[in-house]
């Protein structure tokens, strides 16, 4: 893409995120560009330079849509919504865990900020949930706060604290700082969020033990280590992830009644639960996987959630 016109500066970081994910996750790249185009049309679609830029962006989106035609995240809006939300919350979780562990570095700052940008992108599917509005504000503020602390040689305070006005402008910065420049009253995000909540809003989980490390996987920056370095000679301890919700055995014996009629929406929701279960298993989150599989099975066998 050519340089972003000054009138469309508000979407330049979303376009940069798209470029960074071009090969890593084309679905993320596609929706970042879609958000940039929709927002850009509202910002300025009349000046020649903006019109020219937006037309090129539109052509790029059409090309990507054809190339990704077989991808359900592009052809089915509900799957695309889940894909972007899961990706954003994984990045948020990675950065939040690093923050609470006192590991302050450029990758975690960028993960916080990129998570906030992807939560912006979710608006192409409709209005954000109140939870995601709070996550976006917190992630963007945390990125600015930690960046400014490190820049001035101060040690950031881990975890949620009163949000005061912060502003910076760098390669992934937010001009103007945190939205509103005021504390988020009562907002206390937990250490962990479920990767794939059934209702598209992140369910708050109890803080995990300090020795539990969530592997960054594909959601973390490419040069992020899978776990913090261990002191020489330290033994590797196995991680035990308890299943807090035992499987509902009765569901496995349920047979679909003859008068049960499933709608296309029911099948779509069942697909959503199965997709969420698959995402949870990537993190060895057995409880969440079981919960979503149970919901899918119940829906398919009884027609009710």
PDB file of C-alpha atoms in Angstrom:
ATOM      1  CA  UNK A   1       0.000   0.000   0.000  1.00  0.00           C
ATOM      2  CA  UNK A   2       1.055   3.570  -0.636  1.00  0.00           C
ATOM      3  CA  UNK A   3       1.473   6.064   2.199  1.00  0.00           C
ATOM      4  CA  UNK A   4      -1.686   6.702   4.189  1.00  0.00           C
ATOM      5  CA  UNK A   5      -3.102  10.195   3.493  1.00  0.00           C
ATOM      6  CA  UNK A   6      -3.094  12.531   6.518  1.00  0.00           C
ATOM      7  CA  UNK A   7      -6.900  12.570   6.522  1.00  0.00           C
ATOM      8  CA  UNK A   8      -6.913   8.798   7.133  1.00  0.00           C
ATOM      9  CA  UNK A   9      -4.159   8.750   9.744  1.00  0.00           C
ATOM     10  CA  UNK A  10      -6.543   7.209  12.300  1.00  0.00           C
ATOM     11  CA  UNK A  11      -6.413   3.834  10.493  1.00  0.00           C
ATOM     12  CA  UNK A  12      -2.691   3.673   9.704  1.00  0.00           C
ATOM     13  CA  UNK A  13      -1.928   1.333  12.623  1.00  0.00           C
ATOM     14  CA  UNK A  14      -4.737  -1.016  11.601  1.00  0.00           C
ATOM     15  CA  UNK A  15      -3.249  -1.154   8.102  1.00  0.00           C
ATOM     16  CA  UNK A  16       0.193  -1.803   9.555  1.00  0.00           C
ATOM     17  CA  UNK A  17      -1.259  -4.667  11.591  1.00  0.00           C
ATOM     18  CA  UNK A  18      -2.758  -6.046   8.363  1.00  0.00           C
ATOM     19  CA  UNK A  19       0.617  -5.899   6.667  1.00  0.00           C
ATOM     20  CA  UNK A  20       2.304  -7.687   9.588  1.00  0.00           C
ATOM     21  CA  UNK A  21      -0.247 -10.517   9.365  1.00  0.00           C
ATOM     22  CA  UNK A  22      -0.236 -10.836   5.575  1.00  0.00           C
ATOM     23  CA  UNK A  23       1.292 -14.337   5.681  1.00  0.00           C
ATOM     24  CA  UNK A  24       0.940 -15.126   9.354  1.00  0.00           C
ATOM     25  CA  UNK A  25      -2.870 -14.869   9.451  1.00  0.00           C
ATOM     26  CA  UNK A  26      -4.532 -13.631   6.222  1.00  0.00           C
ATOM     27  CA  UNK A  27      -7.942 -13.531   7.924  1.00  0.00           C
ATOM     28  CA  UNK A  28      -6.668 -10.948  10.419  1.00  0.00           C
ATOM     29  CA  UNK A  29      -5.084  -8.998   7.560  1.00  0.00           C
ATOM     30  CA  UNK A  30      -8.353  -9.033   5.586  1.00  0.00           C
ATOM     31  CA  UNK A  31     -10.557  -7.756   8.403  1.00  0.00           C
ATOM     32  CA  UNK A  32      -8.020  -5.104   9.451  1.00  0.00           C
ATOM     33  CA  UNK A  33      -8.157  -3.739   5.903  1.00  0.00           C
ATOM     34  CA  UNK A  34     -11.941  -3.994   5.821  1.00  0.00           C
ATOM     35  CA  UNK A  35     -12.121  -1.962   9.028  1.00  0.00           C
ATOM     36  CA  UNK A  36      -9.681   0.577   7.592  1.00  0.00           C
ATOM     37  CA  UNK A  37     -11.749   0.946   4.427  1.00  0.00           C
ATOM     38  CA  UNK A  38     -15.082   1.314   6.241  1.00  0.00           C
ATOM     39  CA  UNK A  39     -13.625   3.797   8.723  1.00  0.00           C
ATOM     40  CA  UNK A  40     -11.729   5.638   6.000  1.00  0.00           C
ATOM     41  CA  UNK A  41     -14.928   6.125   4.001  1.00  0.00           C
ATOM     42  CA  UNK A  42     -16.431   7.869   7.027  1.00  0.00           C
ATOM     43  CA  UNK A  43     -13.328   9.977   7.672  1.00  0.00           C
ATOM     44  CA  UNK A  44     -12.767  11.295   4.163  1.00  0.00           C
ATOM     45  CA  UNK A  45     -13.954   9.930   0.851  1.00  0.00           C
ATOM     46  CA  UNK A  46     -14.016  13.206  -1.077  1.00  0.00           C
ATOM     47  CA  UNK A  47     -10.461  14.496  -1.404  1.00  0.00           C
ATOM     48  CA  UNK A  48      -8.626  13.045  -4.433  1.00  0.00           C
ATOM     49  CA  UNK A  49      -5.788  11.467  -2.454  1.00  0.00           C
ATOM     50  CA  UNK A  50      -8.160   9.760  -0.018  1.00  0.00           C
ATOM     51  CA  UNK A  51     -10.418   8.522  -2.816  1.00  0.00           C
ATOM     52  CA  UNK A  52      -7.434   7.105  -4.707  1.00  0.00           C
ATOM     53  CA  UNK A  53      -6.122   5.410  -1.567  1.00  0.00           C
ATOM     54  CA  UNK A  54      -9.507   3.914  -0.661  1.00  0.00           C
ATOM     55  CA  UNK A  55     -10.063   2.628  -4.201  1.00  0.00           C
ATOM     56  CA  UNK A  56      -6.731   0.780  -4.095  1.00  0.00           C
ATOM     57  CA  UNK A  57      -7.645  -0.612  -0.687  1.00  0.00           C
ATOM     58  CA  UNK A  58     -10.995  -1.757  -2.049  1.00  0.00           C
ATOM     59  CA  UNK A  59      -9.283  -3.539  -4.960  1.00  0.00           C
ATOM     60  CA  UNK A  60      -6.907  -5.227  -2.512  1.00  0.00           C
ATOM     61  CA  UNK A  61      -9.852  -6.434  -0.424  1.00  0.00           C
ATOM     62  CA  UNK A  62     -11.589  -7.870  -3.492  1.00  0.00           C
ATOM     63  CA  UNK A  63      -8.437  -9.760  -4.442  1.00  0.00           C
ATOM     64  CA  UNK A  64      -8.043 -11.139  -0.905  1.00  0.00           C
ATOM     65  CA  UNK A  65     -11.696 -12.149  -0.771  1.00  0.00           C
ATOM     66  CA  UNK A  66     -11.290 -14.221  -3.940  1.00  0.00           C
ATOM     67  CA  UNK A  67      -8.071 -15.813  -2.695  1.00  0.00           C
ATOM     68  CA  UNK A  68      -9.686 -16.696   0.652  1.00  0.00           C
ATOM     69  CA  UNK A  69     -13.063 -17.729  -0.764  1.00  0.00           C
ATOM     70  CA  UNK A  70     -12.773 -21.242   0.727  1.00  0.00           C
ATOM     71  CA  UNK A  71     -11.994 -19.906   4.211  1.00  0.00           C
ATOM     72  CA  UNK A  72     -15.069 -20.017   6.476  1.00  0.00           C
ATOM     73  CA  UNK A  73     -13.772 -17.023   8.438  1.00  0.00           C
ATOM     74  CA  UNK A  74     -14.263 -14.965   5.286  1.00  0.00           C
ATOM     75  CA  UNK A  75     -17.413 -16.590   3.880  1.00  0.00           C
ATOM     76  CA  UNK A  76     -19.268 -16.809   7.223  1.00  0.00           C
ATOM     77  CA  UNK A  77     -19.486 -13.658   9.278  1.00  0.00           C
ATOM     78  CA  UNK A  78     -20.065 -15.408  12.608  1.00  0.00           C
ATOM     79  CA  UNK A  79     -16.905 -17.503  12.143  1.00  0.00           C
ATOM     80  CA  UNK A  80     -14.916 -14.431  11.142  1.00  0.00           C
ATOM     81  CA  UNK A  81     -16.180 -12.596  14.209  1.00  0.00           C
ATOM     82  CA  UNK A  82     -15.072 -15.464  16.465  1.00  0.00           C
ATOM     83  CA  UNK A  83     -11.673 -15.661  14.726  1.00  0.00           C
ATOM     84  CA  UNK A  84     -10.852 -11.977  15.275  1.00  0.00           C
ATOM     85  CA  UNK A  85     -12.198 -11.914  18.831  1.00  0.00           C
ATOM     86  CA  UNK A  86     -10.276 -15.038  19.835  1.00  0.00           C
ATOM     87  CA  UNK A  87      -7.085 -13.666  18.308  1.00  0.00           C
ATOM     88  CA  UNK A  88      -7.479 -10.312  20.075  1.00  0.00           C
ATOM     89  CA  UNK A  89      -8.187 -11.910  23.458  1.00  0.00           C
ATOM     90  CA  UNK A  90      -5.240 -14.302  23.117  1.00  0.00           C
ATOM     91  CA  UNK A  91      -2.939 -11.344  22.547  1.00  0.00           C
ATOM     92  CA  UNK A  92      -4.540  -9.544  25.489  1.00  0.00           C
ATOM     93  CA  UNK A  93      -4.062 -12.617  27.698  1.00  0.00           C
ATOM     94  CA  UNK A  94      -0.408 -12.997  26.703  1.00  0.00           C
ATOM     95  CA  UNK A  95       0.344  -9.325  27.408  1.00  0.00           C
ATOM     96  CA  UNK A  96      -1.647  -9.325  30.660  1.00  0.00           C
ATOM     97  CA  UNK A  97       0.225 -12.390  31.942  1.00  0.00           C
ATOM     98  CA  UNK A  98       3.568 -10.772  31.088  1.00  0.00           C
ATOM     99  CA  UNK A  99       2.463  -7.545  32.786  1.00  0.00           C
ATOM    100  CA  UNK A 100       1.308  -9.238  35.993  1.00  0.00           C
ATOM    101  CA  UNK A 101       4.532 -11.241  36.102  1.00  0.00           C
ATOM    102  CA  UNK A 102       6.555  -8.035  35.909  1.00  0.00           C
ATOM    103  CA  UNK A 103       8.100  -8.874  32.532  1.00  0.00           C
ATOM    104  CA  UNK A 104       7.971  -5.545  30.718  1.00  0.00           C
ATOM    105  CA  UNK A 105       9.285  -5.527  27.156  1.00  0.00           C
ATOM    106  CA  UNK A 106       8.515  -4.273  23.668  1.00  0.00           C
ATOM    107  CA  UNK A 107       6.669  -7.422  22.582  1.00  0.00           C
ATOM    108  CA  UNK A 108       4.191  -7.267  25.433  1.00  0.00           C
ATOM    109  CA  UNK A 109       3.586  -3.553  24.786  1.00  0.00           C
ATOM    110  CA  UNK A 110       2.909  -4.292  21.149  1.00  0.00           C
ATOM    111  CA  UNK A 111       0.639  -7.215  22.077  1.00  0.00           C
ATOM    112  CA  UNK A 112      -1.459  -4.955  24.306  1.00  0.00           C
ATOM    113  CA  UNK A 113      -1.731  -2.325  21.599  1.00  0.00           C
ATOM    114  CA  UNK A 114      -2.420  -4.778  18.770  1.00  0.00           C
ATOM    115  CA  UNK A 115      -5.156  -6.392  20.886  1.00  0.00           C
ATOM    116  CA  UNK A 116      -6.803  -2.966  21.206  1.00  0.00           C
ATOM    117  CA  UNK A 117      -6.591  -2.456  17.425  1.00  0.00           C
ATOM    118  CA  UNK A 118      -8.189  -5.844  16.754  1.00  0.00           C
ATOM    119  CA  UNK A 119     -10.992  -5.011  19.162  1.00  0.00           C
ATOM    120  CA  UNK A 120     -11.542  -1.924  17.000  1.00  0.00           C
ATOM    121  CA  UNK A 121     -11.748  -4.272  14.012  1.00  0.00           C
ATOM    122  CA  UNK A 122     -14.548  -6.245  15.684  1.00  0.00           C
ATOM    123  CA  UNK A 123     -16.855  -3.302  15.017  1.00  0.00           C
ATOM    124  CA  UNK A 124     -17.126  -4.411  11.363  1.00  0.00           C
ATOM    125  CA  UNK A 125     -19.436  -7.143  12.724  1.00  0.00           C
ATOM    126  CA  UNK A 126     -21.524  -4.810  14.887  1.00  0.00           C
ATOM    127  CA  UNK A 127     -21.325  -2.989  18.204  1.00  0.00           C
ATOM    128  CA  UNK A 128     -18.733  -4.111  20.739  1.00  0.00           C
ATOM    129  CA  UNK A 129     -19.864  -5.771  23.937  1.00  0.00           C
ATOM    130  CA  UNK A 130     -19.313  -3.747  27.104  1.00  0.00           C
ATOM    131  CA  UNK A 131     -16.600  -6.224  28.148  1.00  0.00           C
ATOM    132  CA  UNK A 132     -14.664  -5.729  24.931  1.00  0.00           C
ATOM    133  CA  UNK A 133     -15.009  -1.944  25.177  1.00  0.00           C
ATOM    134  CA  UNK A 134     -13.359  -2.182  28.590  1.00  0.00           C
ATOM    135  CA  UNK A 135     -10.669  -4.566  27.334  1.00  0.00           C
ATOM    136  CA  UNK A 136      -9.854  -2.236  24.450  1.00  0.00           C
ATOM    137  CA  UNK A 137      -9.541   0.782  26.705  1.00  0.00           C
ATOM    138  CA  UNK A 138      -7.452  -1.090  29.263  1.00  0.00           C
ATOM    139  CA  UNK A 139      -5.119  -2.638  26.654  1.00  0.00           C
ATOM    140  CA  UNK A 140      -4.510   0.680  24.905  1.00  0.00           C
ATOM    141  CA  UNK A 141      -3.877   2.453  28.178  1.00  0.00           C
ATOM    142  CA  UNK A 142      -1.527  -0.268  29.411  1.00  0.00           C
ATOM    143  CA  UNK A 143       0.515  -0.048  26.210  1.00  0.00           C
ATOM    144  CA  UNK A 144       0.963   3.696  26.582  1.00  0.00           C
ATOM    145  CA  UNK A 145       1.654   3.526  30.314  1.00  0.00           C
ATOM    146  CA  UNK A 146       4.320   0.816  30.139  1.00  0.00           C
ATOM    147  CA  UNK A 147       5.945   2.377  27.069  1.00  0.00           C
ATOM    148  CA  UNK A 148       6.244   5.755  28.783  1.00  0.00           C
ATOM    149  CA  UNK A 149       7.605   4.198  31.973  1.00  0.00           C
ATOM    150  CA  UNK A 150      10.321   2.295  30.111  1.00  0.00           C
ATOM    151  CA  UNK A 151      11.128   5.339  28.006  1.00  0.00           C
ATOM    152  CA  UNK A 152      11.656   7.482  31.109  1.00  0.00           C
ATOM    153  CA  UNK A 153      13.573   4.775  32.989  1.00  0.00           C
ATOM    154  CA  UNK A 154      10.812   4.110  35.523  1.00  0.00           C
ATOM    155  CA  UNK A 155       9.593   0.672  36.607  1.00  0.00           C
ATOM    156  CA  UNK A 156       5.941   0.125  35.609  1.00  0.00           C
ATOM    157  CA  UNK A 157       3.465  -1.075  38.210  1.00  0.00           C
ATOM    158  CA  UNK A 158       2.110  -4.526  37.268  1.00  0.00           C
ATOM    159  CA  UNK A 159      -1.584  -5.222  36.887  1.00  0.00           C
ATOM    160  CA  UNK A 160      -4.589  -2.887  37.024  1.00  0.00           C
ATOM    161  CA  UNK A 161      -3.972   0.545  38.504  1.00  0.00           C
ATOM    162  CA  UNK A 162      -5.693   3.919  38.255  1.00  0.00           C
ATOM    163  CA  UNK A 163      -5.545   5.075  34.639  1.00  0.00           C
ATOM    164  CA  UNK A 164      -4.110   8.546  34.256  1.00  0.00           C
ATOM    165  CA  UNK A 165      -3.611  10.319  30.960  1.00  0.00           C
ATOM    166  CA  UNK A 166      -0.784   8.821  28.892  1.00  0.00           C
ATOM    167  CA  UNK A 167       0.271   9.698  25.377  1.00  0.00           C
ATOM    168  CA  UNK A 168       2.975   8.642  22.983  1.00  0.00           C
ATOM    169  CA  UNK A 169       3.567   8.424  19.292  1.00  0.00           C
ATOM    170  CA  UNK A 170       5.903   5.768  17.934  1.00  0.00           C
ATOM    171  CA  UNK A 171       5.857   2.803  15.585  1.00  0.00           C
ATOM    172  CA  UNK A 172       2.802   1.272  17.258  1.00  0.00           C
ATOM    173  CA  UNK A 173       1.726   4.134  19.465  1.00  0.00           C
ATOM    174  CA  UNK A 174      -1.558   5.899  19.969  1.00  0.00           C
ATOM    175  CA  UNK A 175      -1.482   9.614  19.376  1.00  0.00           C
ATOM    176  CA  UNK A 176      -3.454  11.322  22.080  1.00  0.00           C
ATOM    177  CA  UNK A 177      -3.008   8.512  24.596  1.00  0.00           C
ATOM    178  CA  UNK A 178      -5.654   6.547  26.423  1.00  0.00           C
ATOM    179  CA  UNK A 179      -9.260   7.253  25.588  1.00  0.00           C
ATOM    180  CA  UNK A 180     -10.657   9.843  27.941  1.00  0.00           C
ATOM    181  CA  UNK A 181      -7.460  10.012  30.016  1.00  0.00           C
ATOM    182  CA  UNK A 182      -9.403   8.964  33.113  1.00  0.00           C
ATOM    183  CA  UNK A 183      -9.487   5.919  35.400  1.00  0.00           C
ATOM    184  CA  UNK A 184     -11.767   3.016  34.522  1.00  0.00           C
ATOM    185  CA  UNK A 185     -13.879   2.871  37.627  1.00  0.00           C
ATOM    186  CA  UNK A 186     -14.054  -0.644  39.035  1.00  0.00           C
ATOM    187  CA  UNK A 187     -12.410  -2.317  36.044  1.00  0.00           C
ATOM    188  CA  UNK A 188     -10.294  -5.184  37.340  1.00  0.00           C
ATOM    189  CA  UNK A 189      -9.443  -7.591  34.499  1.00  0.00           C
ATOM    190  CA  UNK A 190      -8.464 -11.035  35.701  1.00  0.00           C
ATOM    191  CA  UNK A 191      -5.219 -12.703  34.712  1.00  0.00           C
ATOM    192  CA  UNK A 192      -6.909 -15.114  32.348  1.00  0.00           C
ATOM    193  CA  UNK A 193      -9.770 -15.001  29.899  1.00  0.00           C
ATOM    194  CA  UNK A 194     -11.348 -17.984  28.245  1.00  0.00           C
ATOM    195  CA  UNK A 195     -10.121 -18.244  24.685  1.00  0.00           C
ATOM    196  CA  UNK A 196     -13.504 -19.060  23.246  1.00  0.00           C
ATOM    197  CA  UNK A 197     -16.484 -18.032  25.374  1.00  0.00           C
ATOM    198  CA  UNK A 198     -19.801 -19.294  24.085  1.00  0.00           C
ATOM    199  CA  UNK A 199     -21.495 -15.910  24.090  1.00  0.00           C
ATOM    200  CA  UNK A 200     -18.630 -13.933  22.504  1.00  0.00           C
ATOM    201  CA  UNK A 201     -17.845 -12.189  25.792  1.00  0.00           C
ATOM    202  CA  UNK A 202     -14.707 -13.224  27.715  1.00  0.00           C
ATOM    203  CA  UNK A 203     -15.594 -15.153  30.844  1.00  0.00           C
ATOM    204  CA  UNK A 204     -13.553 -14.143  33.855  1.00  0.00           C
ATOM    205  CA  UNK A 205     -11.570 -16.993  35.357  1.00  0.00           C
ATOM    206  CA  UNK A 206      -9.812 -17.175  38.725  1.00  0.00           C
ATOM    207  CA  UNK A 207      -6.147 -16.137  38.557  1.00  0.00           C
ATOM    208  CA  UNK A 208      -3.988 -19.193  37.813  1.00  0.00           C
ATOM    209  CA  UNK A 209      -1.081 -20.194  39.983  1.00  0.00           C
ATOM    210  CA  UNK A 210       2.107 -18.187  39.457  1.00  0.00           C
ATOM    211  CA  UNK A 211       3.982 -21.124  37.942  1.00  0.00           C
ATOM    212  CA  UNK A 212       1.474 -21.639  35.142  1.00  0.00           C
ATOM    213  CA  UNK A 213       2.827 -20.219  31.879  1.00  0.00           C
ATOM    214  CA  UNK A 214       0.447 -19.791  28.955  1.00  0.00           C
ATOM    215  CA  UNK A 215       2.373 -20.581  25.747  1.00  0.00           C
ATOM    216  CA  UNK A 216       2.181 -17.591  23.393  1.00  0.00           C
ATOM    217  CA  UNK A 217       1.697 -19.734  20.281  1.00  0.00           C
ATOM    218  CA  UNK A 218       0.547 -18.025  17.119  1.00  0.00           C
ATOM    219  CA  UNK A 219      -0.999 -15.037  18.914  1.00  0.00           C
ATOM    220  CA  UNK A 220       2.243 -13.725  20.351  1.00  0.00           C
ATOM    221  CA  UNK A 221       4.783 -11.665  18.412  1.00  0.00           C
ATOM    222  CA  UNK A 222       6.958 -13.847  16.218  1.00  0.00           C
ATOM    223  CA  UNK A 223      10.119 -13.292  18.242  1.00  0.00           C
ATOM    224  CA  UNK A 224       8.508 -13.920  21.622  1.00  0.00           C
ATOM    225  CA  UNK A 225       9.990 -16.928  23.488  1.00  0.00           C
ATOM    226  CA  UNK A 226       7.561 -19.684  24.388  1.00  0.00           C
ATOM    227  CA  UNK A 227       8.369 -19.198  28.059  1.00  0.00           C
ATOM    228  CA  UNK A 228      10.677 -17.100  30.248  1.00  0.00           C
ATOM    229  CA  UNK A 229      14.279 -18.396  30.403  1.00  0.00           C
ATOM    230  CA  UNK A 230      15.008 -20.731  33.317  1.00  0.00           C
ATOM    231  CA  UNK A 231      18.062 -20.431  35.531  1.00  0.00           C
ATOM    232  CA  UNK A 232      20.740 -22.944  34.585  1.00  0.00           C
ATOM    233  CA  UNK A 233      20.197 -26.327  36.174  1.00  0.00           C
ATOM    234  CA  UNK A 234      16.567 -25.750  37.086  1.00  0.00           C
ATOM    235  CA  UNK A 235      14.455 -28.842  36.503  1.00  0.00           C
ATOM    236  CA  UNK A 236      11.494 -28.631  34.173  1.00  0.00           C
ATOM    237  CA  UNK A 237       8.333 -29.180  36.183  1.00  0.00           C
ATOM    238  CA  UNK A 238       5.299 -30.694  34.473  1.00  0.00           C
ATOM    239  CA  UNK A 239       2.252 -28.449  34.316  1.00  0.00           C
ATOM    240  CA  UNK A 240      -1.007 -29.911  35.533  1.00  0.00           C
ATOM    241  CA  UNK A 241      -4.121 -28.253  34.185  1.00  0.00           C
ATOM    242  CA  UNK A 242      -7.133 -29.358  36.217  1.00  0.00           C
ATOM    243  CA  UNK A 243     -10.517 -29.916  34.607  1.00  0.00           C
ATOM    244  CA  UNK A 244     -12.804 -27.804  36.774  1.00  0.00           C
ATOM    245  CA  UNK A 245     -15.960 -29.041  35.018  1.00  0.00           C
ATOM    246  CA  UNK A 246     -16.456 -32.827  34.791  1.00  0.00           C
ATOM    247  CA  UNK A 247     -18.138 -34.011  31.589  1.00  0.00           C
ATOM    248  CA  UNK A 248     -21.919 -34.371  31.699  1.00  0.00           C
ATOM    249  CA  UNK A 249     -22.156 -38.088  30.935  1.00  0.00           C
ATOM    250  CA  UNK A 250     -25.932 -37.936  30.537  1.00  0.00           C
ATOM    251  CA  UNK A 251     -25.557 -35.905  27.371  1.00  0.00           C
ATOM    252  CA  UNK A 252     -23.752 -38.754  25.606  1.00  0.00           C
ATOM    253  CA  UNK A 253     -26.842 -40.943  26.015  1.00  0.00           C
ATOM    254  CA  UNK A 254     -29.265 -38.361  24.694  1.00  0.00           C
ATOM    255  CA  UNK A 255     -30.909 -39.225  21.410  1.00  0.00           C
ATOM    256  CA  UNK A 256     -32.509 -36.648  19.187  1.00  0.00           C
ATOM    257  CA  UNK A 257     -36.250 -36.830  19.560  1.00  0.00           C
ATOM    258  CA  UNK A 258     -38.333 -37.274  16.433  1.00  0.00           C
ATOM    259  CA  UNK A 259     -40.007 -33.908  16.830  1.00  0.00           C
ATOM    260  CA  UNK A 260     -36.756 -31.966  17.222  1.00  0.00           C
ATOM    261  CA  UNK A 261     -36.270 -29.615  14.290  1.00  0.00           C
ATOM    262  CA  UNK A 262     -32.940 -27.833  14.037  1.00  0.00           C
ATOM    263  CA  UNK A 263     -32.786 -24.483  12.256  1.00  0.00           C
ATOM    264  CA  UNK A 264     -29.827 -23.224  10.198  1.00  0.00           C
ATOM    265  CA  UNK A 265     -29.054 -20.927  13.132  1.00  0.00           C
ATOM    266  CA  UNK A 266     -28.845 -23.963  15.440  1.00  0.00           C
ATOM    267  CA  UNK A 267     -26.275 -25.593  13.166  1.00  0.00           C
ATOM    268  CA  UNK A 268     -24.297 -22.355  13.021  1.00  0.00           C
ATOM    269  CA  UNK A 269     -24.261 -22.094  16.823  1.00  0.00           C
ATOM    270  CA  UNK A 270     -23.197 -25.728  17.134  1.00  0.00           C
ATOM    271  CA  UNK A 271     -20.330 -25.069  14.709  1.00  0.00           C
ATOM    272  CA  UNK A 272     -19.384 -22.059  16.817  1.00  0.00           C
ATOM    273  CA  UNK A 273     -19.205 -24.138  20.007  1.00  0.00           C
ATOM    274  CA  UNK A 274     -17.060 -26.784  18.281  1.00  0.00           C
ATOM    275  CA  UNK A 275     -14.725 -24.108  16.950  1.00  0.00           C
ATOM    276  CA  UNK A 276     -14.423 -22.608  20.430  1.00  0.00           C
ATOM    277  CA  UNK A 277     -13.641 -26.036  21.865  1.00  0.00           C
ATOM    278  CA  UNK A 278     -10.856 -26.462  19.312  1.00  0.00           C
ATOM    279  CA  UNK A 279      -9.408 -23.071  20.251  1.00  0.00           C
ATOM    280  CA  UNK A 280      -9.479 -23.970  23.942  1.00  0.00           C
ATOM    281  CA  UNK A 281      -7.634 -27.238  23.303  1.00  0.00           C
ATOM    282  CA  UNK A 282      -4.787 -25.295  21.740  1.00  0.00           C
ATOM    283  CA  UNK A 283      -4.212 -23.981  25.256  1.00  0.00           C
ATOM    284  CA  UNK A 284      -4.900 -27.324  26.925  1.00  0.00           C
ATOM    285  CA  UNK A 285      -7.920 -25.667  28.540  1.00  0.00           C
ATOM    286  CA  UNK A 286      -9.863 -28.869  29.111  1.00  0.00           C
ATOM    287  CA  UNK A 287     -12.685 -27.294  31.116  1.00  0.00           C
ATOM    288  CA  UNK A 288     -13.565 -24.763  28.427  1.00  0.00           C
ATOM    289  CA  UNK A 289     -13.313 -27.370  25.655  1.00  0.00           C
ATOM    290  CA  UNK A 290     -15.628 -29.761  27.506  1.00  0.00           C
ATOM    291  CA  UNK A 291     -18.087 -26.988  28.299  1.00  0.00           C
ATOM    292  CA  UNK A 292     -18.411 -25.926  24.666  1.00  0.00           C
ATOM    293  CA  UNK A 293     -18.626 -29.504  23.371  1.00  0.00           C
ATOM    294  CA  UNK A 294     -21.378 -30.209  25.876  1.00  0.00           C
ATOM    295  CA  UNK A 295     -23.299 -27.169  24.662  1.00  0.00           C
ATOM    296  CA  UNK A 296     -22.924 -28.262  21.039  1.00  0.00           C
ATOM    297  CA  UNK A 297     -24.076 -31.806  21.848  1.00  0.00           C
ATOM    298  CA  UNK A 298     -27.058 -30.592  23.855  1.00  0.00           C
ATOM    299  CA  UNK A 299     -28.106 -28.211  21.097  1.00  0.00           C
ATOM    300  CA  UNK A 300     -27.866 -30.898  18.402  1.00  0.00           C
ATOM    301  CA  UNK A 301     -29.716 -33.551  20.406  1.00  0.00           C
ATOM    302  CA  UNK A 302     -32.434 -31.439  22.058  1.00  0.00           C
ATOM    303  CA  UNK A 303     -32.675 -28.309  19.944  1.00  0.00           C
ATOM    304  CA  UNK A 304     -32.134 -26.233  23.083  1.00  0.00           C
ATOM    305  CA  UNK A 305     -29.119 -24.521  24.616  1.00  0.00           C
TER     306      UNK A 305
END
